[in-house]
Amino acid sequence: MSHQPKLFLGSEFDQGKEDFSLFHILPVPYEESVSYGGGTSRGPAAILDASDQLEAYDGTGFPGEEGFYTHAPVDCQGGQPLVFPRITEAVQRILSYPHPGLKYGGKKHTPETPLQSIFRKIPIVLGGEHSITFPVIQAFANVFGAQNIGVVQFDAHADLHEAYDGNPYSHASVMYRINQDLNIPIYQLGIRALGPDEIFYRTTHGIPGIDGPELGMNNITECRLPEDFPPLVFITFDVDGLDPAIMPSTGTPVPGGIGWYQALGLLNSVAKQRRIIGFDVVELAPIANLHAPDYLAAELTHKLMGIIARSTLSNPDWSTP
Ligand SMILES: [Mn+2]
């Protein structure tokens, strides 16, 4: 690749080998339907910049040893009808590694870790507004089959409007699109801002999860997915699910959000129950000269990589479909 993108944790790890790195970081600086504060198109670059301040050790292990490959950002110019197919194609390409014919310096490379040889690559999508999760999930559905996938959503908002401001591809409609159009089950954590149409949808469709007030007032750090929840889980992490005290850098902050250790506890809990096949971190809208939230988003990304690597290694029966 001629373009040299800014790397995730480039201060500690060189760009990995493209077809063997387990973690494929895909920046998607898409911002079109934002309804309140703007700036989420600068989210991916802020996370990559902040990632240079991370330690290689995530507190338990070294996710970078599985390989980080950071892609050039998806071209987000030209409007939703043009951009969404590009996002789907980029994610699907990652899920299709190793590509025949990919070589490095004319040498054939062999995987260096058990995870690199057994499992599909893990796409890690950095947003950008939450709308992008729909074309991301379309790629996963194309590869794994929609019936095998569930989505666990961390968010302040249910994002279950059929359309928002007349836009069916709004950030406020993304989970409706995934659940209704793709028929993919969802599980919601941290929700605390809901419209009447969303309450109706959740009730009539029996959408499971634990809402913000219950999480916060009872300091819940574990969740139990429904028995019939699909075996493969994608995590969509809208940073406004976190409390604005630790995450003010987002377009629509809502008080009473998830705490840091609570988020890690819930993520660990999900990873113990199902194989996580990818995740996104969306809606970071960096505030100039306020670095802590950007660093938090980078650390969240890194910790989730470690959680996935360890849970997948300790469950060898989670074979690749
Ligand atoms: Mn959202």
GROMACS .gro file of N, CA and C and ligand atoms in nm, residues 130 153-157 159 171 174 238 240 282-283, ligand 1:
model
   40
  130HIS      N    1  -2.283   0.708   1.441
  130HIS     CA    2  -2.329   0.573   1.467
  130HIS      C    3  -2.393   0.507   1.345
  153GLN      N    4  -2.518  -0.353   2.201
  153GLN     CA    5  -2.506  -0.208   2.183
  153GLN      C    6  -2.489  -0.138   2.317
  154PHE      N    7  -2.380  -0.063   2.329
  154PHE     CA    8  -2.362   0.029   2.442
  154PHE      C    9  -2.401   0.167   2.392
  155ASP      N   10  -2.494   0.233   2.461
  155ASP     CA   11  -2.546   0.359   2.405
  155ASP      C   12  -2.634   0.428   2.508
  156ALA      N   13  -2.644   0.560   2.499
  156ALA     CA   14  -2.743   0.634   2.579
  156ALA      C   15  -2.880   0.629   2.512
  157HIS      N   16  -2.878   0.615   2.379
  157HIS     CA   17  -3.001   0.620   2.299
  157HIS      C   18  -3.029   0.484   2.238
  159ASP      N   19  -3.163   0.431   1.949
  159ASP     CA   20  -3.139   0.437   1.804
  159ASP      C   21  -3.237   0.347   1.729
  171HIS      N   22  -2.812   0.836   1.241
  171HIS     CA   23  -2.750   0.771   1.358
  171HIS      C   24  -2.857   0.728   1.459
  174VAL      N   25  -3.009   0.361   1.350
  174VAL     CA   26  -2.918   0.254   1.309
  174VAL      C   27  -2.958   0.117   1.364
  238ASP      N   28  -2.124   0.301   2.124
  238ASP     CA   29  -2.144   0.445   2.111
  238ASP      C   30  -2.092   0.507   2.240
  240ASP      N   31  -2.137   0.769   2.381
  240ASP     CA   32  -2.231   0.842   2.468
  240ASP      C   33  -2.304   0.749   2.566
  282VAL      N   34  -1.786   0.445   1.825
  282VAL     CA   35  -1.841   0.552   1.742
  282VAL      C   36  -1.882   0.674   1.825
  283GLU      N   37  -1.902   0.784   1.755
  283GLU     CA   38  -1.957   0.909   1.810
  283GLU      C   39  -1.861   0.986   1.900
  322MN      MN   40  -2.602   0.563   1.913
   0.00000   0.00000   0.00000
